Coordinates of C-alpha atoms and ligand atoms in Angstrom, one line a residue:
M2 CA 88.9 27.3 199.9
R3 CA 90.5 24.7 197.1
A4 CA 94.9 23.9 197.4
R5 CA 96.7 25.2 194.5
P6 CA 100.5 25.3 194.4
T7 CA 101.3 28.4 194.2
L8 CA 103.3 30.7 191.6
L9 CA 107.0 31.6 191.6
E10 CA 107.3 35.6 191.8
G11 CA 108.0 36.5 188.2
Q12 CA 106.6 32.8 186.7
D13 CA 104.7 33.1 183.9
M14 CA 101.4 31.1 183.2
P15 CA 101.6 29.9 180.0
D16 CA 98.8 30.3 177.6
T17 CA 95.4 28.1 178.2
S18 CA 95.0 25.9 175.6
S19 CA 91.4 26.5 173.6
E20 CA 91.0 22.8 174.6
E21 CA 91.0 24.1 178.5
V22 CA 88.5 27.3 177.8
Q23 CA 86.1 25.3 175.8
R24 CA 86.1 22.8 178.7
L25 CA 85.9 25.5 181.3
F26 CA 83.2 27.1 179.9
K27 CA 81.5 24.1 178.8
A28 CA 81.8 23.2 183.7
Q29 CA 80.0 26.5 184.4
H30 CA 77.9 26.1 181.3
A31 CA 76.4 22.9 183.0
A32 CA 76.4 24.5 186.8
S33 CA 74.2 27.5 185.9
R34 CA 72.4 25.5 184.0
A35 CA 72.0 22.7 187.2
Q36 CA 71.5 25.8 189.3
P37 CA 70.2 28.5 187.4
D38 CA 69.1 30.8 190.1
A39 CA 72.5 31.5 193.1
P40 CA 70.3 32.0 196.5
L41 CA 71.3 35.1 198.0
G42 CA 73.3 33.0 201.2
V43 CA 75.4 32.2 198.1
R44 CA 76.4 35.6 196.4
R45 CA 77.6 37.4 199.3
E46 CA 80.0 34.8 200.4
R47 CA 81.7 34.5 196.4
L48 CA 82.0 38.1 197.2
L49 CA 83.2 38.0 201.0
R50 CA 86.2 35.7 199.3
L51 CA 87.0 38.1 196.8
R52 CA 86.7 40.5 199.6
S53 CA 89.6 37.8 201.3
L54 CA 91.9 37.3 197.7
L55 CA 92.3 41.8 197.7
E56 CA 92.3 41.5 201.8
Q57 CA 95.2 38.7 201.7
H58 CA 97.2 39.6 199.1
A59 CA 97.2 43.2 197.4
P60 CA 100.1 43.3 198.3
T61 CA 101.5 40.1 196.3
L62 CA 99.5 42.1 193.1
A63 CA 100.5 45.3 193.8
A64 CA 104.8 44.4 193.2
A65 CA 102.7 42.0 190.2
V66 CA 101.8 45.2 188.4
Q67 CA 104.8 46.6 189.5
A68 CA 106.8 44.4 187.6
D69 CA 104.4 44.5 184.1
F70 CA 104.6 47.9 184.2
G71 CA 107.9 48.5 185.1
M72 CA 107.6 52.1 187.2
R73 CA 104.1 52.0 188.5
S74 CA 103.4 52.5 192.5
P75 CA 102.3 50.3 194.4
R76 CA 100.0 53.4 196.1
L77 CA 98.7 53.5 192.2
T78 CA 97.4 50.8 192.0
E79 CA 96.1 50.5 195.5
V80 CA 93.8 53.6 195.3
A81 CA 93.1 53.0 191.3
D82 CA 93.0 49.0 191.3
F83 CA 92.6 48.6 195.3
F84 CA 90.6 50.9 197.0
L85 CA 88.1 51.4 193.4
L86 CA 87.2 47.4 193.7
R87 CA 87.0 47.9 197.7
A88 CA 84.7 50.4 197.6
Q89 CA 82.9 48.5 194.9
L90 CA 82.3 45.4 197.5
A91 CA 81.9 47.4 200.8
S92 CA 78.7 48.9 198.4
T93 CA 77.6 45.7 197.0
L94 CA 77.7 44.5 200.2
K95 CA 75.3 46.7 201.7
H96 CA 72.6 46.7 198.9
L97 CA 73.1 42.9 197.7
A98 CA 69.9 41.8 199.6
R99 CA 67.7 44.8 198.8
W100 CA 68.7 44.4 195.0
C101 CA 67.4 41.0 194.6
R102 CA 64.6 40.8 196.4
P103 CA 61.8 40.8 193.9
Q104 CA 60.6 44.4 192.8
K105 CA 56.7 44.8 193.0
V106 CA 55.3 46.6 190.6
R107 CA 51.3 48.5 190.3
T108 CA 48.9 46.1 188.9
P109 CA 46.5 48.3 186.0
L110 CA 42.8 48.5 187.0
Y111 CA 42.2 46.1 183.9
L112 CA 44.5 43.5 185.3
Q113 CA 43.6 43.5 188.9
P114 CA 43.2 41.8 191.2
A115 CA 46.4 40.4 189.8
R116 CA 49.8 40.4 191.1
A117 CA 53.3 41.5 189.6
W118 CA 57.0 42.1 190.7
V119 CA 60.0 41.4 188.7
Q120 CA 62.8 38.9 190.3
R121 CA 65.9 39.4 189.1
Q122 CA 68.0 36.5 188.2
P123 CA 71.3 35.2 186.9
L124 CA 72.4 35.2 183.1
G125 CA 74.3 32.3 183.9
V126 CA 77.6 32.7 182.0
I127 CA 79.3 35.9 181.7
G128 CA 82.5 36.3 179.8
V129 CA 84.9 39.6 180.5
I130 CA 88.0 40.4 178.5
S131 CA 89.9 43.1 180.5
P132 CA 92.8 45.7 179.0
W133 CA 96.8 46.1 181.3
N134 CA 96.4 49.8 181.9
Y135 CA 94.6 49.3 185.1
P136 CA 94.8 45.4 185.8
V137 CA 93.5 44.5 188.7
Q138 CA 90.1 46.6 188.8
L139 CA 89.3 46.4 185.3
A140 CA 89.8 43.0 185.3
L141 CA 87.5 42.3 188.9
G142 CA 85.1 45.2 189.1
P143 CA 82.8 43.4 186.2
A144 CA 83.6 40.0 188.1
I145 CA 82.4 41.8 191.0
G146 CA 79.0 42.9 189.4
A147 CA 78.6 39.4 187.9
L148 CA 78.6 37.2 191.3
A149 CA 77.0 39.6 193.5
A150 CA 73.7 39.3 190.1
G151 CA 74.6 35.5 190.7
N152 CA 76.4 34.7 187.7
R153 CA 80.1 32.3 186.5
V154 CA 82.9 34.7 186.0
L155 CA 84.9 33.2 182.5
L156 CA 88.3 36.3 182.9
K157 CA 90.3 36.7 180.1
P158 CA 93.0 39.2 181.4
S159 CA 95.3 40.8 179.7
E160 CA 98.7 40.2 177.9
L161 CA 100.6 42.3 178.3
T162 CA 100.5 42.6 182.3
P163 CA 101.3 38.8 182.2
H164 CA 102.4 38.4 185.9
T165 CA 99.2 40.6 187.0
S166 CA 97.1 38.5 185.0
A167 CA 99.1 35.1 186.1
K168 CA 99.0 35.9 190.0
L169 CA 95.1 36.8 189.1
A170 CA 94.5 33.2 187.8
D171 CA 96.1 31.6 190.8
L172 CA 94.7 33.2 193.4
V173 CA 91.2 33.0 191.4
A174 CA 91.9 29.1 191.2
Q175 CA 93.1 29.4 195.0
F176 CA 89.8 31.2 195.9
F177 CA 87.0 29.8 193.7
A178 CA 86.1 26.6 192.3
P179 CA 86.2 26.7 188.5
D180 CA 82.7 26.3 188.1
E181 CA 82.0 29.7 189.7
F182 CA 85.1 32.2 188.5
C183 CA 88.1 31.4 186.2
V184 CA 90.6 32.7 184.3
V185 CA 91.8 32.4 181.6
Q186 CA 95.7 33.3 179.6
G187 CA 96.5 34.1 176.5
G188 CA 96.9 36.7 173.7
A189 CA 94.6 37.8 171.5
D190 CA 93.8 34.3 169.6
V191 CA 92.4 33.1 173.3
A192 CA 90.6 36.6 173.6
A193 CA 88.8 36.0 170.3
Q194 CA 88.2 32.6 171.2
V195 CA 86.3 33.7 174.6
A196 CA 84.6 36.5 172.5
S197 CA 82.8 33.7 171.0
L198 CA 81.4 31.3 173.2
P199 CA 77.6 31.2 173.5
L200 CA 78.1 33.3 176.5
D201 CA 75.2 34.4 178.5
H202 CA 77.4 37.8 179.2
L203 CA 79.7 39.6 177.8
V204 CA 81.9 42.7 179.1
F205 CA 84.4 44.2 176.8
T206 CA 86.9 46.9 178.0
G207 CA 89.3 48.2 175.9
S208 CA 89.8 50.1 172.7
T209 CA 87.3 50.9 170.2
A210 CA 88.5 48.8 167.6
V211 CA 88.9 45.8 169.5
G212 CA 85.8 46.2 170.6
R213 CA 83.9 46.1 167.7
K214 CA 85.9 42.7 166.5
V215 CA 83.7 41.5 169.7
A216 CA 80.6 42.7 169.2
L217 CA 80.7 40.9 166.0
A218 CA 82.1 38.2 167.6
A219 CA 79.1 37.5 170.4
A220 CA 76.7 38.8 167.2
A221 CA 77.1 34.9 166.3
H222 CA 74.9 33.7 169.6
L223 CA 72.9 37.0 170.3
T224 CA 75.3 37.2 173.4
P225 CA 74.9 40.6 174.8
T226 CA 77.6 42.4 175.5
T227 CA 78.7 45.7 178.1
L228 CA 81.1 47.5 176.2
E229 CA 83.5 49.8 177.9
L230 CA 85.3 51.3 175.3
G231 CA 87.7 54.4 175.0
G232 CA 88.3 57.4 172.9
K233 CA 89.3 61.3 173.4
S234 CA 87.5 62.5 176.0
P235 CA 87.8 66.6 176.3
A236 CA 88.1 68.7 179.3
I237 CA 86.5 72.7 179.0
L238 CA 87.4 75.7 180.8
D239 CA 85.4 78.6 181.4
A240 CA 86.5 82.6 181.3
D241 CA 85.9 82.1 184.7
C242 CA 87.7 79.9 186.2
D243 CA 90.2 79.8 189.0
L244 CA 93.1 78.6 186.3
R245 CA 95.9 77.9 188.9
D246 CA 93.2 75.0 190.8
A247 CA 91.7 73.9 186.9
A248 CA 95.3 73.3 185.6
T249 CA 96.7 71.0 188.5
K250 CA 93.5 69.3 188.9
I251 CA 94.0 68.6 184.7
A252 CA 97.5 67.7 186.0
H253 CA 96.7 65.0 187.9
G254 CA 94.1 63.9 185.8
K255 CA 96.2 64.2 182.6
L256 CA 99.0 62.4 184.4
L257 CA 97.9 59.7 186.9
N258 CA 98.9 56.8 185.1
A259 CA 101.8 58.6 182.3
G260 CA 97.7 59.0 180.7
Q261 CA 97.1 55.7 179.9
T262 CA 93.6 56.0 182.2
C263 CA 90.5 55.7 179.9
I264 CA 88.7 58.5 181.3
A265 CA 92.2 61.3 181.2
P266 CA 91.0 63.9 180.0
D267 CA 93.0 63.7 176.5
Y268 CA 92.8 67.3 175.0
L269 CA 92.0 70.7 176.5
F270 CA 89.7 74.1 175.4
I271 CA 90.4 76.9 177.0
P272 CA 89.4 81.0 176.1
K273 CA 92.3 82.5 173.8
G274 CA 94.4 84.4 174.9
S275 CA 94.9 82.8 178.5
E276 CA 97.3 80.2 176.7
A277 CA 100.8 81.4 177.9
A278 CA 98.7 81.6 181.3
F279 CA 97.9 77.9 181.2
A280 CA 101.2 76.3 180.0
E281 CA 103.1 77.9 183.5
A282 CA 99.8 76.4 185.7
Y283 CA 100.3 73.3 184.0
R284 CA 104.2 73.4 184.2
A285 CA 103.9 74.4 188.4
A286 CA 101.4 72.1 189.1
V287 CA 103.3 69.2 187.2
A288 CA 106.1 70.5 189.0
R289 CA 104.4 70.1 191.7
L290 CA 103.2 66.4 191.7
F291 CA 106.2 65.0 189.6
P292 CA 109.4 67.5 189.6
Y293 CA 111.4 64.7 188.2
F294 CA 110.0 62.0 185.7
E295 CA 113.0 59.5 185.4
G296 CA 113.4 56.8 188.1
N297 CA 110.1 58.5 190.0
P298 CA 109.2 56.2 191.2
D299 CA 105.5 58.0 191.3
Y300 CA 105.4 58.3 188.1
A301 CA 104.3 55.1 186.1
S302 CA 106.5 53.9 182.7
I303 CA 104.3 53.0 179.5
I304 CA 103.5 49.6 179.3
T305 CA 105.6 48.6 176.2
P306 CA 108.0 50.5 174.6
R307 CA 106.0 49.9 171.4
H308 CA 103.8 52.4 173.0
L309 CA 106.3 55.0 173.9
A310 CA 107.3 54.5 170.1
R311 CA 103.8 55.4 169.1
L312 CA 103.0 58.6 171.7
R313 CA 106.5 59.7 170.3
D314 CA 105.7 59.6 167.1
L315 CA 102.4 61.3 167.8
L316 CA 104.5 64.5 169.0
R317 CA 107.5 63.5 165.6
E318 CA 104.1 64.3 163.7
A319 CA 102.8 67.2 165.4
R320 CA 106.1 69.0 164.8
E321 CA 106.6 67.9 161.7
L322 CA 103.0 69.6 160.8
G323 CA 103.6 72.8 162.3
A324 CA 102.3 72.2 166.5
D325 CA 104.3 74.2 169.4
V326 CA 105.3 71.0 171.3
Q327 CA 106.6 71.7 174.9
E328 CA 108.3 69.1 176.4
L329 CA 108.4 69.2 180.5
G330 CA 111.8 69.3 181.6
A331 CA 113.1 68.0 185.7
V332 CA 112.4 70.4 188.0
P333 CA 116.4 71.8 188.6
G334 CA 118.0 70.4 191.1
S335 CA 115.4 67.4 191.5
P336 CA 117.4 63.9 192.2
A337 CA 119.3 62.3 189.2
A338 CA 118.1 60.4 187.3
P339 CA 119.1 56.3 188.8
Q340 CA 122.8 54.9 187.3
Q341 CA 122.0 52.0 188.5
S342 CA 119.3 50.2 187.1
L343 CA 116.1 50.1 188.0
G344 CA 114.7 47.8 185.2
D345 CA 114.0 49.2 181.8
G346 CA 111.0 50.4 182.8
I347 CA 112.5 54.1 183.6
A348 CA 113.9 54.5 179.8
R349 CA 109.9 53.8 179.2
Q350 CA 109.2 56.9 181.4
M351 CA 108.1 59.3 179.2
A352 CA 108.5 63.5 180.0
P353 CA 104.9 65.7 180.2
A354 CA 104.4 67.4 177.5
L355 CA 101.9 70.5 176.2
V356 CA 100.8 70.2 172.2
F357 CA 99.2 74.3 171.2
G358 CA 98.3 74.9 167.7
A359 CA 97.4 71.3 167.0
T360 CA 94.5 70.2 163.9
G361 CA 93.1 68.1 162.7
D362 CA 95.3 66.6 160.2
M363 CA 97.8 65.3 163.1
R364 CA 97.2 62.2 163.7
L365 CA 97.5 64.2 168.0
M366 CA 93.8 65.3 167.3
Q367 CA 92.1 61.9 165.6
E368 CA 93.6 59.3 168.0
E369 CA 92.8 58.3 171.5
I370 CA 96.4 59.5 173.2
F371 CA 96.2 57.7 175.8
G372 CA 100.6 58.9 177.3
P373 CA 101.1 62.0 178.9
V374 CA 100.7 64.4 175.6
L375 CA 97.9 67.6 176.5
P376 CA 96.6 69.4 173.1
V377 CA 95.7 72.6 174.3
I378 CA 93.0 74.7 171.5
G379 CA 92.3 77.9 172.7
Y380 CA 88.3 78.8 171.6
E381 CA 86.8 82.1 171.1
A382 CA 82.8 80.8 172.0
L383 CA 81.9 78.2 173.7
D384 CA 80.0 76.4 170.4
E385 CA 83.8 76.2 169.1
A386 CA 84.1 74.3 171.2
V387 CA 81.1 72.2 171.9
H388 CA 80.2 72.0 168.0
H389 CA 84.1 70.0 167.6
I390 CA 83.5 67.7 169.8
N391 CA 79.8 67.1 169.1
A392 CA 81.3 66.2 164.8
H393 CA 83.1 64.0 166.4
P394 CA 82.9 60.1 167.9
R395 CA 81.3 60.4 171.0
P396 CA 83.3 60.6 174.0
L397 CA 84.3 58.5 177.5
S398 CA 84.1 61.0 179.7
L399 CA 84.1 65.0 180.0
Y400 CA 85.5 68.3 182.2
W401 CA 84.1 71.4 182.5
F402 CA 85.8 73.8 184.9
G403 CA 84.0 77.1 186.0
N404 CA 82.2 79.2 188.1
R405 CA 78.8 79.8 186.5
Q406 CA 76.3 76.8 186.5
A407 CA 74.0 78.2 183.2
V408 CA 77.2 77.8 180.9
R409 CA 77.5 74.5 182.7
D410 CA 74.2 73.3 181.9
E411 CA 74.8 74.9 178.6
V412 CA 77.9 72.6 178.1
L413 CA 76.0 69.7 179.6
A414 CA 73.1 69.8 177.8
R415 CA 74.3 70.0 174.5
T416 CA 77.3 67.2 174.5
V417 CA 76.7 63.4 175.0
S418 CA 79.8 61.4 176.5
G419 CA 79.7 58.3 179.1
G420 CA 80.0 60.5 182.6
V421 CA 81.6 64.1 182.7
T422 CA 83.3 65.2 186.5
V423 CA 83.0 69.3 186.3
N424 CA 86.0 71.1 188.2
D425 CA 87.6 68.1 189.1
T426 CA 89.0 65.4 187.0
L427 CA 88.0 61.1 187.0
L428 CA 86.0 61.3 189.8
H429 CA 82.5 60.3 188.5
I430 CA 83.7 56.9 188.1
A431 CA 84.6 56.5 192.1
H432 CA 81.2 57.4 193.2
E433 CA 79.3 54.5 193.8
N434 CA 75.4 55.6 192.9
L435 CA 76.8 56.8 189.2
P436 CA 76.6 54.3 186.5
F437 CA 80.1 54.2 184.5
G438 CA 80.2 53.8 181.1
G439 CA 80.6 55.0 177.6
V440 CA 78.0 55.9 175.0
G441 CA 78.5 55.7 171.1
D442 CA 82.1 55.3 170.3
S443 CA 83.0 54.9 173.7
G444 CA 81.0 51.7 174.4
W445 CA 77.4 50.9 175.6
G446 CA 76.0 49.5 179.0
A447 CA 76.9 50.5 182.3
Y448 CA 78.2 49.3 185.5
H449 CA 79.4 49.4 189.4
G450 CA 76.6 50.3 192.3
E451 CA 73.1 48.4 190.9
P452 CA 73.1 49.7 187.5
G453 CA 76.0 46.5 186.9
F454 CA 73.4 44.3 189.1
V455 CA 70.9 44.4 187.1
R456 CA 73.0 44.8 183.8
F457 CA 74.2 41.4 184.6
S458 CA 70.8 40.1 185.8
H459 CA 67.7 38.9 184.0
A460 CA 64.3 41.1 185.1
K461 CA 62.2 38.4 184.3
P462 CA 58.5 39.8 184.5
V463 CA 55.8 37.7 186.8
L464 CA 52.4 38.1 186.9
V465 CA 50.2 36.4 189.3
Q466 CA 46.5 35.5 188.0
S467 CA 43.5 35.9 190.3
R468 CA 41.4 33.1 190.0
F469 CA 38.6 35.2 190.6
S470 CA 39.4 37.3 187.4
A471 CA 37.1 38.2 184.8
G472 CA 40.0 37.8 181.8
G473 CA 37.2 35.4 180.4
A474 CA 34.8 37.7 179.4
L475 CA 37.1 39.0 176.4
Y476 CA 37.6 35.0 175.3
P477 CA 36.2 34.0 171.7
P478 CA 33.4 33.9 170.4
Y479 CA 33.1 37.5 170.4
G480 CA 29.5 39.2 170.9
A481 CA 27.7 41.7 172.5
R482 CA 29.8 40.7 175.6
F483 CA 32.9 40.7 174.4
D484 CA 31.7 44.4 173.8
R485 CA 30.1 45.6 177.0
V486 CA 33.8 44.8 178.9
M487 CA 35.9 45.5 175.9
S488 CA 33.4 49.2 176.4
V489 CA 34.4 49.4 180.6
L490 CA 37.9 48.0 180.0
R491 CA 38.6 51.1 177.6
K492 CA 37.2 53.5 180.6
L493 CA 39.4 51.9 182.9
L494 CA 43.2 53.2 181.4
Ligands
NAD518 P1 93.0 46.5 173.7 O1 91.4 46.6 172.6 O2 94.0 46.4 172.9 O3 92.8 44.5 174.7 C1 91.8 45.0 175.9 C2 91.5 43.4 175.6 O4 91.4 42.6 174.8 C3 93.5 42.7 175.7 O5 92.6 41.4 177.1 C4 92.4 41.7 174.9 O6 93.7 40.3 174.3 C5 91.7 41.5 173.7 N1 91.9 41.2 172.1 C6 92.6 41.2 171.5 N2 92.1 41.6 170.4 C7 90.9 40.3 170.3 C8 89.9 39.9 169.7 N3 90.2 39.8 168.3 N4 88.8 39.9 170.9 C9 88.6 40.1 171.8 N5 88.7 40.7 172.3 C10 90.5 40.3 172.2 O7 92.9 46.9 174.6 P2 94.4 47.7 175.7 O8 95.2 48.8 175.1 O9 94.3 46.8 176.7 O10 93.5 48.3 177.3 C11 93.8 50.3 176.4 C12 92.1 50.7 176.0 O11 90.9 50.3 176.6 C13 92.0 52.0 175.5 O12 91.7 52.4 174.8 C14 91.1 52.9 176.6 O13 90.7 53.7 176.7 C15 89.9 51.6 177.3 N6 89.5 51.4 178.6 C16 88.8 51.5 178.0 C17 87.9 51.6 179.9 C18 86.7 51.6 180.0 O14 86.4 51.5 181.1 N7 85.6 51.9 179.1 C19 88.7 51.5 181.2 C20 90.1 50.9 180.3 C21 90.2 50.8 179.2

């Protein structure tokens, strides 16, 4: 482990200079070319170091996340950041030897007795640009797949979580040599520089708008990308679903991290006529999960005043255009907001809202909400929900609640989304044997588990010719011998 002075609590690191970004990239690039493959032992040892980093420093990282948000429970960071990373590490360490093994393939008769296999090799240097909402999981998650596949990793975490990014930079520098894994810090300019490096692959997690810029920058070097983007993920309640249970699960999926979750249910379709019953069930569920908001340590702050102002603006516009905006209040008798300041995070704890009567001309139904606001739309026939979804950019996730398998299968068959959870929200992201990613405007390429390992590897086909091969019979000069052999080969297909 390399010694490096530890940062003082709360101390930010300065932006990485453009010369330093270049220097780090060149060092990683040179190392990846000097040792194009990484033996299984080296890969395992890097993952074990990453696991030690998490085990030893989870509390400090959770405190940094808390400091960045103002209010954000370390237990939320434990479940949504660390637990997912631990699960990813455990599964990767368990299966890595098998994933790394050359994959033998059957050789068609016309090429026999040659043998063939697919050898998975590191791509080289993988850039990772990550967002602020789950700032540890989304920074280190792609790194797990990339390191498992034997690559070098250059990470640029979000500038909106400066404490977490500084802590990550410090810890990664303690646990890894800079030509194995390093962190550069800064805002959009540093991120844009990373996206324009001649990387061997770039994983970007963030908004669709910035994802477009990243894809353009990467194209200049033909750098392949994995784009993990956002969008409006719908939820649909079937007529026969358990309304109380569905409302609780939607409230949990919507309000985890105060709605600042890429796969949060963005808006909800319910059978027309059940609006009042749903509103009651949702209010009751929210009251159980978060009896009060301001000063509640379980309820996350909106990340910045600018993000809070945008959300308030979405509600203001929806109201002005005629929607019924119902802001949820604290349960009577719940603790009063603390008098002494717990930090400015309290001012950014936004009360959840339900919105009925939202229409397509409202920004609320155009932009990804990314906050604790749930538009609820009534439908007469399932077709209306399906048409709405198919008329809009393909969502990152879709949620369906009900018991009728035929209806579930119809929704699955007639919609395309990055992923789906049935009768709950969010959970497909936690299943290590499922690929996680978007489709269309919500991104491309998936990672987690073996799909991530494959994504960050080059699948190199290898064919080994036999000395008993008869392939020379097809060499020129072409004539009767060629025709005879070719007619035999055609019969083998
Ligand atoms: P963002 O796009 O504003 O920023 C993400 C990262 O991109 C940051 O590190 C930022 O510095 C960097 N960046 C800014 N300009 C850049 C440029 N020109 N070139 C390259 N990089 C640049 O996103 P955000 O606000 O941090 O995160 C919220 C968004 O991320 C939401 O849309 C959410 O849905 C999405 N998201 C998606 C996933 C997923 O797995 N699909 C996960 C979390 C968040």
